[in-house]
PDB file of C-alpha atoms in Angstrom:
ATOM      1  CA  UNK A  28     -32.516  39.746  32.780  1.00 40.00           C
ATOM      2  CA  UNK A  29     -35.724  37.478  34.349  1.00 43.00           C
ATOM      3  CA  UNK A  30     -35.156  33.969  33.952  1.00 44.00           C
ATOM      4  CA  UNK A  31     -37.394  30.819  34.327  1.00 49.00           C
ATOM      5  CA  UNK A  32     -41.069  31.114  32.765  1.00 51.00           C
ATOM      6  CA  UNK A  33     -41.152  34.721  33.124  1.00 51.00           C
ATOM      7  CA  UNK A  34     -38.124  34.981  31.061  1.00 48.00           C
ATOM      8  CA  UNK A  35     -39.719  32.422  28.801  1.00 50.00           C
ATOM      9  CA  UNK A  36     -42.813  34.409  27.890  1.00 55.00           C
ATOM     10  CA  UNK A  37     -40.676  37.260  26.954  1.00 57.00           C
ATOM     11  CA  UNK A  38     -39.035  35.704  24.608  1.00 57.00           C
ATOM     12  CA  UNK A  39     -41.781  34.185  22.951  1.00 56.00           C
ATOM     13  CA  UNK A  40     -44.110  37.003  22.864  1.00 58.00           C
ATOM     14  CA  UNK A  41     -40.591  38.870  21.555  1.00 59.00           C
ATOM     15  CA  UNK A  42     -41.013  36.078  18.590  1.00 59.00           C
ATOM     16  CA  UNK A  43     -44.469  36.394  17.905  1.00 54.00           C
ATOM     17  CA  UNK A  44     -43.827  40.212  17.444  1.00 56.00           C
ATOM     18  CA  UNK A  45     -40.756  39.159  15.116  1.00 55.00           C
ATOM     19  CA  UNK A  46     -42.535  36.764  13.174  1.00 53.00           C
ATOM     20  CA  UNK A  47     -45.273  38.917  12.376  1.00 47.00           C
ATOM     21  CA  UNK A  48     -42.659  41.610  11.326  1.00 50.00           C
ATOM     22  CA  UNK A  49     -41.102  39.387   9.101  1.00 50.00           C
ATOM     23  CA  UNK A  50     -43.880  38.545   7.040  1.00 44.00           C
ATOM     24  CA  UNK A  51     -44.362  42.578   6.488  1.00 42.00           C
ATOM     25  CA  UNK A  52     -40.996  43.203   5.438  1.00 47.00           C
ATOM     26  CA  UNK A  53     -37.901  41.862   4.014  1.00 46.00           C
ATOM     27  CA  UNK A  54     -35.390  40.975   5.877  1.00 47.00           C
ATOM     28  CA  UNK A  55     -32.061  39.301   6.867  1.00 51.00           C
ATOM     29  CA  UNK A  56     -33.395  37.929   9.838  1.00 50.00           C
ATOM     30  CA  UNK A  57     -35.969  35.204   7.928  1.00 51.00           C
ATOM     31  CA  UNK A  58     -32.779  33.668   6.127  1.00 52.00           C
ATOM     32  CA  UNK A  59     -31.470  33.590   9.905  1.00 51.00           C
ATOM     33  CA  UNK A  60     -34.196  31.910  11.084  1.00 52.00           C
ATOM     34  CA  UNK A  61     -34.205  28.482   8.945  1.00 50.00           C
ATOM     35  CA  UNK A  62     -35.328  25.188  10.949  1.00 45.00           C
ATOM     36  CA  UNK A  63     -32.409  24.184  11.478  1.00 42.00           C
ATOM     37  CA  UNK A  64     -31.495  26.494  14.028  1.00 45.00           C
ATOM     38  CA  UNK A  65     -34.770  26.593  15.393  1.00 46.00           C
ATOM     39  CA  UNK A  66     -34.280  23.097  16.824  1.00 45.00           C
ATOM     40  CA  UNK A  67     -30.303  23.522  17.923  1.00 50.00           C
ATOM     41  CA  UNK A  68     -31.561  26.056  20.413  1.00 50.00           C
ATOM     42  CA  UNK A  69     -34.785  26.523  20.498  1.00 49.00           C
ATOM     43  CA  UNK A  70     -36.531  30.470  21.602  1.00 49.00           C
ATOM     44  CA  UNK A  71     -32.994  31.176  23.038  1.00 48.00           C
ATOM     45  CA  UNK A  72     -31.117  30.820  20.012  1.00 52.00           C
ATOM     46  CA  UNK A  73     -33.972  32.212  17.699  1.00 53.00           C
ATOM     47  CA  UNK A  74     -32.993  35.460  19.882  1.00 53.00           C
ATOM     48  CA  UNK A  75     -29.553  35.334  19.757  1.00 55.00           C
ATOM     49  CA  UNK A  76     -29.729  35.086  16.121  1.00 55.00           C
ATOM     50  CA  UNK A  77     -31.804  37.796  15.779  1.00 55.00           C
ATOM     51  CA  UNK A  78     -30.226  40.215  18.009  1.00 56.00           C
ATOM     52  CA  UNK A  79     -26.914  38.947  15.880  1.00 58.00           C
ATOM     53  CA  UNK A  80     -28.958  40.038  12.488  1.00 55.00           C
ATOM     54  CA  UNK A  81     -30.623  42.629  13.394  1.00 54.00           C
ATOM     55  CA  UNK A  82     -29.300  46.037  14.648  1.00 52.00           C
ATOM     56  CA  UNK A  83     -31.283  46.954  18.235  1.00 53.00           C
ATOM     57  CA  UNK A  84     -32.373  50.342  16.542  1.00 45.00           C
ATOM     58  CA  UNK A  85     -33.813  48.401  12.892  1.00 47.00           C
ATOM     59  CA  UNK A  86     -35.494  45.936  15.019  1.00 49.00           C
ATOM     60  CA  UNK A  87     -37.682  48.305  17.298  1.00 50.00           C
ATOM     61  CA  UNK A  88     -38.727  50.176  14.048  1.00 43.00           C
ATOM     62  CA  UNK A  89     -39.869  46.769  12.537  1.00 44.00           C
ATOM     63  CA  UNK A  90     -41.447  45.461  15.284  1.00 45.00           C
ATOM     64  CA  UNK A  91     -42.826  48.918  16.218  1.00 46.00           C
ATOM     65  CA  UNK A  92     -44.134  48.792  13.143  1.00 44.00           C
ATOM     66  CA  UNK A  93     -46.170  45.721  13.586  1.00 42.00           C
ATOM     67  CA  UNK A  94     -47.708  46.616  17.370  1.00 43.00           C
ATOM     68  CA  UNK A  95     -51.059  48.147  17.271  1.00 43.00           C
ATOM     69  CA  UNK A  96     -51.456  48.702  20.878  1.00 49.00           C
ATOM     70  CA  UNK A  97     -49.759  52.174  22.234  1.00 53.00           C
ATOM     71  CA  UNK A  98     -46.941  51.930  24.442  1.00 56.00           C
ATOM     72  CA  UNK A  99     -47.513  53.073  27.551  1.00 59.00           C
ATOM     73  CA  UNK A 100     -45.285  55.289  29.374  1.00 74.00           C
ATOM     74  CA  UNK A 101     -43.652  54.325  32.442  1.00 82.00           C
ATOM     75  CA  UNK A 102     -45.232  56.569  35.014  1.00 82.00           C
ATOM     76  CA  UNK A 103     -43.368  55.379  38.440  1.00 90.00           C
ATOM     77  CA  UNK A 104     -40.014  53.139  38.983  1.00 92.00           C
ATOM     78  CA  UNK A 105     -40.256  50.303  41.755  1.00 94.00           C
ATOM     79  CA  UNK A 106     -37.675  47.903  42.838  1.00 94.00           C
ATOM     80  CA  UNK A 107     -37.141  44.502  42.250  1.00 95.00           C
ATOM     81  CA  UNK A 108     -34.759  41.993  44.029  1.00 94.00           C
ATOM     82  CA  UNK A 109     -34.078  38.594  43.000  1.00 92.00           C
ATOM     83  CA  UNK A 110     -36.320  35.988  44.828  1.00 89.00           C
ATOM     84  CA  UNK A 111     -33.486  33.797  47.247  1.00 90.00           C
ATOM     85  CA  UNK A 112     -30.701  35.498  47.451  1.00 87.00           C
ATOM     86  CA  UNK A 113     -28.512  32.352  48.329  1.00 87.00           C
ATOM     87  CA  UNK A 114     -29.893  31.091  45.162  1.00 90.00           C
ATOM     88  CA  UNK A 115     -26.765  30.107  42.625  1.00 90.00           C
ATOM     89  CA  UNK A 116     -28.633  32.360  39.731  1.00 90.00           C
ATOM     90  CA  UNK A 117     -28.931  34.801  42.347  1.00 87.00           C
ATOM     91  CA  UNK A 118     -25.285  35.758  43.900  1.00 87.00           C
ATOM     92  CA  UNK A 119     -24.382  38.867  42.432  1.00 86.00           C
ATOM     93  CA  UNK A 120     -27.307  40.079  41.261  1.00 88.00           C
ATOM     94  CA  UNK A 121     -28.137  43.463  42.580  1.00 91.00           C
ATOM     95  CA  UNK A 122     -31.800  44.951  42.876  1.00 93.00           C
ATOM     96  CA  UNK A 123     -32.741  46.463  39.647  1.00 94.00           C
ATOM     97  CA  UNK A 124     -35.401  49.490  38.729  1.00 94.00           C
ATOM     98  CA  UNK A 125     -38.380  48.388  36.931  1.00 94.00           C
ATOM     99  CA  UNK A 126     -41.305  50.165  35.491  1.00 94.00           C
ATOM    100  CA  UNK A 127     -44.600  50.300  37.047  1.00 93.00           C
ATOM    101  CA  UNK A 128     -46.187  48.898  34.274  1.00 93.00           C
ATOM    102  CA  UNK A 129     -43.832  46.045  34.024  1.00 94.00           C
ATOM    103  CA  UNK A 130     -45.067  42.322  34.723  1.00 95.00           C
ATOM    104  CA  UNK A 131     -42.900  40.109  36.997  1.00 95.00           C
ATOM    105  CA  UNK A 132     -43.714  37.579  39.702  1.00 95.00           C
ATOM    106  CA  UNK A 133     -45.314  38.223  43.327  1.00 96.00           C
ATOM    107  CA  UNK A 134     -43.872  37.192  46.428  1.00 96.00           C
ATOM    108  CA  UNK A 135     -45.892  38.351  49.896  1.00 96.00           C
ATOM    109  CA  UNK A 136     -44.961  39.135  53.224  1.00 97.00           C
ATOM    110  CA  UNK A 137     -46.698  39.018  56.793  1.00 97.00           C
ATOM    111  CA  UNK A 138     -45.923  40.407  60.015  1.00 97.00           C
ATOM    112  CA  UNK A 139     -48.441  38.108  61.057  1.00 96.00           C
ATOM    113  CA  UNK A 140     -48.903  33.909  61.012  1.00 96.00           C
ATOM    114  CA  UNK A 141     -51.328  33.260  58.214  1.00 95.00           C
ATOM    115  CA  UNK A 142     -52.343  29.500  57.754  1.00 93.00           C
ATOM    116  CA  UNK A 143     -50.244  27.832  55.042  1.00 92.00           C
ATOM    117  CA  UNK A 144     -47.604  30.352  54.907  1.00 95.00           C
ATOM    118  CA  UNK A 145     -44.088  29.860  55.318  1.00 94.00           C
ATOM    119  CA  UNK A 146     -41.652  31.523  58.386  1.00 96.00           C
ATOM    120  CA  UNK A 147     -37.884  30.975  57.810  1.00 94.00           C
ATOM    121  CA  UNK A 148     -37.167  31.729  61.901  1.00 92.00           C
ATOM    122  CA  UNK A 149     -33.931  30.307  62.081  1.00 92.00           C
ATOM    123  CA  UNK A 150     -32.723  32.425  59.060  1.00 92.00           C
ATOM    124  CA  UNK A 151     -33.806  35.312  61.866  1.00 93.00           C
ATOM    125  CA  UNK A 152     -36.706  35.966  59.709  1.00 94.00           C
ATOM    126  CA  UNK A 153     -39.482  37.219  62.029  1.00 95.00           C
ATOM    127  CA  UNK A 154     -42.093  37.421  58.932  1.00 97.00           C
ATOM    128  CA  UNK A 155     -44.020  34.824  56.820  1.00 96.00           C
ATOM    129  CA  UNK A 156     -44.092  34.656  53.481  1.00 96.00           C
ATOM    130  CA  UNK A 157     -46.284  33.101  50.527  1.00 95.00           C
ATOM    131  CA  UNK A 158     -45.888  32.791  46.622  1.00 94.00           C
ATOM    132  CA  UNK A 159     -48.699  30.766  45.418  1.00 91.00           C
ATOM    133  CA  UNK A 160     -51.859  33.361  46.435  1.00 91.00           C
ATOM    134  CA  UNK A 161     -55.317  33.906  45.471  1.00 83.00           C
ATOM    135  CA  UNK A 162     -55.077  36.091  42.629  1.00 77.00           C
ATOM    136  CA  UNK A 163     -57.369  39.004  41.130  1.00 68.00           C
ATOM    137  CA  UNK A 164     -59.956  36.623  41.114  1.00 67.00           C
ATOM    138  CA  UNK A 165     -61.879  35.358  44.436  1.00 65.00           C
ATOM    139  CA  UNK A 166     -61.314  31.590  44.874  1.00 71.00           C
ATOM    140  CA  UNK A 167     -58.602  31.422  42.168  1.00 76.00           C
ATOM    141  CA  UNK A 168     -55.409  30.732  44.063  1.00 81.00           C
ATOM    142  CA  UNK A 169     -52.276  30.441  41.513  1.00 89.00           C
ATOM    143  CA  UNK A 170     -48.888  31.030  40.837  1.00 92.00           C
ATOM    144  CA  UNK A 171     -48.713  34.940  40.219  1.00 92.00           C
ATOM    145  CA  UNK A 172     -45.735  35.462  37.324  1.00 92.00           C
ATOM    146  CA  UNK A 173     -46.405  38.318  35.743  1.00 93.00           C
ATOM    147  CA  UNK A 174     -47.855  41.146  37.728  1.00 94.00           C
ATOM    148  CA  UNK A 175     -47.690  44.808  37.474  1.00 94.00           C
ATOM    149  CA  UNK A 176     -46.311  46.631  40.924  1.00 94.00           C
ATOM    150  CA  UNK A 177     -49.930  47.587  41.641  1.00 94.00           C
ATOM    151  CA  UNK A 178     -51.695  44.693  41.142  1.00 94.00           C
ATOM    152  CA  UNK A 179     -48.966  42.509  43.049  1.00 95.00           C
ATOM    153  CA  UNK A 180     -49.340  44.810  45.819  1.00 95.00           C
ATOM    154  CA  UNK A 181     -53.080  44.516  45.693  1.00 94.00           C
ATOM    155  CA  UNK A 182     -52.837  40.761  45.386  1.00 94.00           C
ATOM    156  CA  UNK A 183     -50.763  40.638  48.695  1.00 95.00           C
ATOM    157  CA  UNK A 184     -53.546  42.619  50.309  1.00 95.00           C
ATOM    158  CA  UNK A 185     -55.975  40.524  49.326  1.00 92.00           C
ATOM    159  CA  UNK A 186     -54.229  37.714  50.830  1.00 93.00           C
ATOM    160  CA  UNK A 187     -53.753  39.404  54.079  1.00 94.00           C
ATOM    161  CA  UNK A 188     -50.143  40.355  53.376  1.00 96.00           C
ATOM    162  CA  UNK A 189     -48.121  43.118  51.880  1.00 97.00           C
ATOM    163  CA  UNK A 190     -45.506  42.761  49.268  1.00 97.00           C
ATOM    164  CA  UNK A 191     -42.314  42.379  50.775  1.00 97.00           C
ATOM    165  CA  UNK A 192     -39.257  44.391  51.867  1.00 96.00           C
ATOM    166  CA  UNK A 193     -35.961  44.492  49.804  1.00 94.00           C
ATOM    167  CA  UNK A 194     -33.909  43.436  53.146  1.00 94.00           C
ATOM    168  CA  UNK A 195     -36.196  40.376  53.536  1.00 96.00           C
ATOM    169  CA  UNK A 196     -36.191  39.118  50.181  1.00 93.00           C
ATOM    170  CA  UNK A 197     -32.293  39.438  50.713  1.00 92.00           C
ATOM    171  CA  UNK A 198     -32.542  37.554  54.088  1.00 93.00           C
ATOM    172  CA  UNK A 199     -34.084  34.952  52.187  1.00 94.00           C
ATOM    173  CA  UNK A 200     -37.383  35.199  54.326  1.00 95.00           C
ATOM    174  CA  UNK A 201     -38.871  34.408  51.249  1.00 94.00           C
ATOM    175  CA  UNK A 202     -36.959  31.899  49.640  1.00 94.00           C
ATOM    176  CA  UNK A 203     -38.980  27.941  49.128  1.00 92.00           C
ATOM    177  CA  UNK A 204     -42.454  30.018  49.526  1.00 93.00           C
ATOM    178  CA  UNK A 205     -43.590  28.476  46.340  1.00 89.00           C
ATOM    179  CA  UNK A 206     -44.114  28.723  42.847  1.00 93.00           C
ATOM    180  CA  UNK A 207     -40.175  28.257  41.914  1.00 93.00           C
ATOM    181  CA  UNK A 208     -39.457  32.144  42.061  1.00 94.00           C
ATOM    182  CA  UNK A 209     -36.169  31.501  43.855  1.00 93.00           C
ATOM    183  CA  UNK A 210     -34.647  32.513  40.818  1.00 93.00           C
ATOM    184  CA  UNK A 211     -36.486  35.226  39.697  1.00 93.00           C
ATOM    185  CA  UNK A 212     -36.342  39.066  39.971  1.00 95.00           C
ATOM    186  CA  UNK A 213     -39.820  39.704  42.010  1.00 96.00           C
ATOM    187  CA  UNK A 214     -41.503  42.894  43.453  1.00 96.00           C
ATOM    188  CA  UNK A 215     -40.927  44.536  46.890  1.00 96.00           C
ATOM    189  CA  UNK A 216     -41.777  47.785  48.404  1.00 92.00           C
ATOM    190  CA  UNK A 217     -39.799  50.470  48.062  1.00 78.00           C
TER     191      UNK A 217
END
């Protein structure tokens, strides 16, 4: 499960999808969802209730119902690892397979010094590393946290660097590079 912003966003474009589903049909779920436990808990709990109320298999059809855009099918698997491992939400968490297609933050590597990017040498990291990158477009430098595997690979090669490798985003030759991704399950190359 992604955490932080990324996590954040999924939840609340999860909602929107809900909502909209709700007004189509009847169901349990908008007696759930009174204010009151809106402001308890917030987008979490809104979740939590819903997954409570609504049976995983009833839901998709509902909100299936209410998506106009195909879904598209997942054409490759790529890996991601969780961005400092010696991060407390990180112990324990093992890489994970993720779709192609999916979005989730971009971490970059370097086998060479580029200005302004980080080197963690007396980890016995021998590359640098950089989160906060120019992004698709020229002279737009950002935080990138929600990228598909191609286009975070393309936006490490436009910054000179290559996405990184699962044993250095374990080695934490990555970790403080920016953009609060310590946390977070990012890309690296297979």
């Amino acid at each position: 499960m992604l955490m932080g912003g990324v996590y954040h966003q999924q939840i609340m474009k999860y909602l929107v999808s809900l909502a909209a589903a709700i007004l189509v049909s009847s169901s349990p779920v908008a007696e759930a969802l009174d204010d009151r436990s809106l402001r308890r808990g917030g987008a979490s709990n809104a979740l939590a209730i819903v997954e409570e109320v609504v049976p995983d298999k009833k839901l998709d059809l509902i909100v299936g119902k209410v998506h106009s855009e195909p879904r598209l099918e997942c054409a490759e698997k790529y890996t991601l690892v969780c961005g400092a491992s010696k991060h407390p939400r990180c112990r324990g968490k093992e890489p994970q397979p993720a779709c192609n297609l999916e979005e989730h933050p971009v971490r970059c590597c370097s086998d060479g010094k580029i200005p302004g990017w980080k080197r963690r040498a007396k980890l016995g990291c021998s590359v640098w590393a950089q989160s906060w990158l120019k992004a698709q477009n020229p002279g737009e430098e950002k935080c990138n946290d929600a990228e598909t595997w191609a286009q975070a690979k393309h936006i490490c090669q436009i910054n000179g660097g290559r996405l990184c490798t699962a044993a250095e985003m374990e080695g934490n030759c990555a970790a403080g590079s920016g953009c609060g991704f310590n946390p977070e399950y990012v890309w690296v190359v297979p």
